[in-house]
Amino acid sequence: MPTWEQFERRVVSTANVLLAGALAATAALVALAVTVSWGGRAALFGLVTGLVTGMFALLRDRLPGAYAAVAGLAVAAVATPIASAFELPREPGPASILALSVLVGAAIRRQPVVWGGLVTAAYAVIVVGSHLLAPATSSGTVTGFAVLGWLGAVTTGLSLRLVDLRRRYSADQVRRDERLALARELHDVAAHHLTGIVVQTQAARIVARTRPAEVADALAEIETAAAEALTATRRVVGVLRDSGDAPPTTPQPEGLADLVRRFPGPPVDLRTPPEYASGAAWPPELATTVYRIVQESLTNVARHAPGARQVSVTVESPVDGVLTVRVADDGPATSSGLSSGVLSSGVMSSGVMSSGVMSSGSSHGLLGMRERVSALGGTLTAGPAPGGGWVVSASLPAPGARGSSAPAGTSDEAGTVR
Amino acid sequence: MISVLIADDQAMVRSGLRLILSDQPDIEVVGEAADGVAAIEQARRLRPDVCLVDIRMPRLDGLAVTRALAGPGVAAPLRVVVVTTFDLDEYVYGALRDGAAGFLLKDAGPALLAEAVRAAYAGDSLISPSITVRLLRHLTAATTVDTIKPWGKLSDRELDVVRAIARGLTNQEIAAELFISLSTVKSHVSGIQTKLGVRNRVEIAAWAWQTRLVS
């Protein structure tokens, strides 16, 4: 079941493809029109500014902060006096307007208020300034289009910002409610059992005084009750820890082999150290984390690397108390082809699109993995491998885990599955 | 001998309370019930002097049990002490309205437990006064009373007695504090109960807190 984030990412990638098409089409049509009325030089200038700002518009999510918006606006701002000097159309062309509106709208939505305000103001200055620099004979049509673009950017950016805000708020609310409900349940469960234990203990003291022979029975009852209380508390806390799409609460060593066997994607080469298969060598939270990393990585492979032919999952014995997990695929998707793909054709190829989804898609799952790993004091890295494919690698401190004296090499315990 | 019925869904709480109470020379546990329905049935059959009733029970909760045994309109009400796990229970007002003679924490301890049973039986003091007064104080802020009865019905002397009761004083302590005899205190208390239309001491205390006669 796709989450809202996944759905939104899909919408955004589709929108980016449409945007690229619209930019290219607008740039081409305008270039044609300008060639007829102004000559080829003007058309080329307009085409270049349009495509450069357009490129920043398509890269807006990849550049940090408001850089893309600032860069696009800078290009438009520099282009105006140059155009003025060479007696070319001063106003940003329709392709530039489209690109700048997307950039400014995105900045208003995502960036801090100060940055949003600054780029909005800069955009207005460019629109008004270029209109003032234009000769009096120039028709107001292009400026009118620019004003519309500015208004569109502001309204869309603000409404999307509001939507984001509301969604974050309601997510926070849900989390808070959930936490409160769990706290209440934990308290109720603990209090219920502890009350019984207290009453029973008070009674046991009376028994000790009046019928000493029966004290052992009373103590046994108290012990049972305390054990029950512990179990009940663990159950509630278990719910707290493993909410949502939780794996089995205590993944067993054979869990990884099972997980790999169930994996619907390409064949998986699973290598685990011998003591992992024998079980009980690691503390449960370590085993759970290893399981989660492998699970999340395989999920990402299945979703975002359709071209992968082979996946390797390697869990290595703790060396100097540090255990490593590495999941690598040989999927062909890389993000390096993006800019050339956009610039050369103006239309994204499907390969570029899938890599776009991949980096943002795995970053979401990565967040969860990274949280889990850092909670245990470990580190996690993920990224494209030098020879192609994607690698997720984690180092986890393994306190008290046996096998640190064993060689770092791995045994081919589970072997290649499928 | 004060006969007591224990109603609680936890077997270990029942057996613990039974052991604690049976250790007292003047208290006898005559029955145990694991749910509300059984509690009512046993209470009607055994007619114990005091019923200790847990609030959270299967089939019928402690409030319904209290209502059935001591509520408004019950012909021969029994003395019901509500036994709770939590010292801030949202059911307190309901229990009061349903005729409970007082509240007690389950883990109050053998001494307080026995005292509470004796107090419920004698009716001359609040049951676990410190807890009850704290609960009542909480109740003032949390609830609005449907009809606040005017203080005017009561004489100044009776209002003094009401204030003392609300603070958790026993009849004997009230007598000492107001320099009157114990029998005068008792007649004041029964006069107050008649005038306010309440059934027991804890209701007098609740009335005092709700009307902000004490604060």
GROMACS .gro file of N, CA and C in nm, chain A residues 2-54:
model
  159
    2PRO      N    1   0.074   0.211  -0.101
    2PRO     CA    2   0.162   0.327  -0.106
    2PRO      C    3   0.123   0.429   0.001
    3THR      N    4   0.223   0.486   0.064
    3THR     CA    5   0.194   0.589   0.163
    3THR      C    6   0.168   0.720   0.090
    4TRP      N    7   0.125   0.818   0.165
    4TRP     CA    8   0.100   0.950   0.106
    4TRP      C    9   0.230   1.003   0.046
    5GLU      N   10   0.343   0.982   0.115
    5GLU     CA   11   0.470   1.033   0.065
    5GLU      C   12   0.505   0.971  -0.069
    6GLN      N   13   0.484   0.839  -0.078
    6GLN     CA   14   0.515   0.772  -0.204
    6GLN      C   15   0.426   0.825  -0.315
    7PHE      N   16   0.299   0.843  -0.283
    7PHE     CA   17   0.203   0.895  -0.381
    7PHE      C   18   0.248   1.034  -0.426
    8GLU      N   19   0.287   1.115  -0.327
    8GLU     CA   20   0.327   1.251  -0.361
    8GLU      C   21   0.452   1.251  -0.447
    9ARG      N   22   0.547   1.163  -0.414
    9ARG     CA   23   0.669   1.157  -0.495
    9ARG      C   24   0.637   1.122  -0.638
   10ARG      N   25   0.541   1.030  -0.655
   10ARG     CA   26   0.502   0.990  -0.789
   10ARG      C   27   0.442   1.110  -0.863
   11VAL      N   28   0.356   1.184  -0.791
   11VAL     CA   29   0.294   1.302  -0.852
   11VAL      C   30   0.402   1.402  -0.891
   12VAL      N   31   0.499   1.422  -0.800
   12VAL     CA   32   0.604   1.520  -0.828
   12VAL      C   33   0.687   1.477  -0.948
   13SER      N   34   0.723   1.348  -0.958
   13SER     CA   35   0.803   1.308  -1.074
   13SER      C   36   0.725   1.326  -1.203
   14THR      N   37   0.597   1.290  -1.200
   14THR     CA   38   0.514   1.310  -1.318
   14THR      C   39   0.507   1.458  -1.353
   15ALA      N   40   0.489   1.540  -1.249
   15ALA     CA   41   0.480   1.684  -1.271
   15ALA      C   42   0.610   1.737  -1.331
   16ASN      N   43   0.723   1.681  -1.286
   16ASN     CA   44   0.851   1.726  -1.340
   16ASN      C   45   0.864   1.692  -1.487
   17VAL      N   46   0.818   1.575  -1.525
   17VAL     CA   47   0.822   1.536  -1.666
   17VAL      C   48   0.736   1.632  -1.748
   18LEU      N   49   0.615   1.658  -1.697
   18LEU     CA   50   0.524   1.751  -1.765
   18LEU      C   51   0.587   1.889  -1.774
   19LEU      N   52   0.650   1.930  -1.663
   19LEU     CA   53   0.712   2.063  -1.660
   19LEU      C   54   0.823   2.071  -1.765
   20ALA      N   55   0.905   1.967  -1.771
   20ALA     CA   56   1.013   1.965  -1.869
   20ALA      C   57   0.956   1.978  -2.010
   21GLY      N   58   0.849   1.902  -2.035
   21GLY     CA   59   0.785   1.909  -2.167
   21GLY      C   60   0.732   2.048  -2.196
   22ALA      N   61   0.663   2.105  -2.095
   22ALA     CA   62   0.604   2.237  -2.113
   22ALA      C   63   0.713   2.341  -2.139
   23LEU      N   64   0.823   2.330  -2.062
   23LEU     CA   65   0.933   2.425  -2.080
   23LEU      C   66   0.991   2.415  -2.221
   24ALA      N   67   1.015   2.293  -2.263
   24ALA     CA   68   1.074   2.272  -2.394
   24ALA      C   69   0.981   2.325  -2.503
   25ALA      N   70   0.853   2.290  -2.492
   25ALA     CA   71   0.755   2.332  -2.593
   25ALA      C   72   0.744   2.485  -2.597
   26THR      N   73   0.733   2.547  -2.475
   26THR     CA   74   0.721   2.692  -2.470
   26THR      C   75   0.845   2.758  -2.531
   27ALA      N   76   0.962   2.708  -2.488
   27ALA     CA   77   1.086   2.766  -2.537
   27ALA      C   78   1.092   2.756  -2.690
   28ALA      N   79   1.055   2.642  -2.745
   28ALA     CA   80   1.063   2.620  -2.889
   28ALA      C   81   0.965   2.713  -2.962
   29LEU      N   82   0.840   2.718  -2.914
   29LEU     CA   83   0.737   2.800  -2.979
   29LEU      C   84   0.776   2.947  -2.976
   30VAL      N   85   0.821   2.992  -2.856
   30VAL     CA   86   0.858   3.133  -2.842
   30VAL      C   87   0.976   3.164  -2.932
   31ALA      N   88   1.073   3.070  -2.933
   31ALA     CA   89   1.190   3.092  -3.018
   31ALA      C   90   1.147   3.113  -3.164
   32LEU      N   91   1.053   3.031  -3.205
   32LEU     CA   92   1.001   3.040  -3.343
   32LEU      C   93   0.938   3.176  -3.366
   33ALA      N   94   0.851   3.216  -3.272
   33ALA     CA   95   0.780   3.343  -3.285
   33ALA      C   96   0.877   3.460  -3.285
   34VAL      N   97   0.977   3.454  -3.194
   34VAL     CA   98   1.073   3.564  -3.182
   34VAL      C   99   1.161   3.571  -3.307
   35THR      N  100   1.195   3.453  -3.362
   35THR     CA  101   1.275   3.451  -3.485
   35THR      C  102   1.205   3.530  -3.595
   36VAL      N  103   1.073   3.512  -3.600
   36VAL     CA  104   0.996   3.579  -3.705
   36VAL      C  105   0.997   3.731  -3.683
   37SER      N  106   0.972   3.774  -3.558
   37SER     CA  107   0.953   3.918  -3.536
   37SER      C  108   1.085   3.991  -3.503
   38TRP      N  109   1.180   3.925  -3.431
   38TRP     CA  110   1.301   3.993  -3.385
   38TRP      C  111   1.428   3.945  -3.455
   39GLY      N  112   1.426   3.827  -3.504
   39GLY     CA  113   1.548   3.773  -3.566
   39GLY      C  114   1.609   3.663  -3.480
   40GLY      N  115   1.697   3.585  -3.540
   40GLY     CA  116   1.753   3.465  -3.479
   40GLY      C  117   1.832   3.491  -3.352
   41ARG      N  118   1.903   3.606  -3.345
   41ARG     CA  119   1.986   3.635  -3.230
   41ARG      C  120   1.900   3.644  -3.103
   42ALA      N  121   1.790   3.718  -3.114
   42ALA     CA  122   1.699   3.734  -3.001
   42ALA      C  123   1.641   3.600  -2.958
   43ALA      N  124   1.604   3.518  -3.057
   43ALA     CA  125   1.545   3.388  -3.027
   43ALA      C  126   1.643   3.300  -2.951
   44LEU      N  127   1.770   3.301  -2.994
   44LEU     CA  128   1.872   3.219  -2.931
   44LEU      C  129   1.892   3.262  -2.785
   45PHE      N  130   1.897   3.395  -2.764
   45PHE     CA  131   1.916   3.448  -2.629
   45PHE      C  132   1.800   3.404  -2.537
   46GLY      N  133   1.678   3.423  -2.589
   46GLY     CA  134   1.561   3.385  -2.511
   46GLY      C  135   1.559   3.235  -2.481
   47LEU      N  136   1.601   3.156  -2.582
   47LEU     CA  137   1.603   3.010  -2.568
   47LEU      C  138   1.701   2.969  -2.458
   48VAL      N  139   1.820   3.032  -2.460
   48VAL     CA  140   1.922   2.995  -2.362
   48VAL      C  141   1.877   3.032  -2.220
   49THR      N  142   1.828   3.158  -2.200
   49THR     CA  143   1.783   3.194  -2.064
   49THR      C  144   1.669   3.103  -2.020
   50GLY      N  145   1.578   3.076  -2.112
   50GLY     CA  146   1.464   2.989  -2.079
   50GLY      C  147   1.511   2.851  -2.035
   51LEU      N  148   1.606   2.794  -2.110
   51LEU     CA  149   1.651   2.659  -2.078
   51LEU      C  150   1.734   2.655  -1.950
   52VAL      N  151   1.815   2.759  -1.927
   52VAL     CA  152   1.896   2.759  -1.805
   52VAL      C  153   1.807   2.772  -1.681
   53THR      N  154   1.713   2.868  -1.685
   53THR     CA  155   1.621   2.879  -1.570
   53THR      C  156   1.538   2.752  -1.557
   54GLY      N  157   1.501   2.696  -1.670
   54GLY     CA  158   1.423   2.572  -1.670
   54GLY      C  159   1.500   2.458  -1.604
   0.00000   0.00000   0.00000
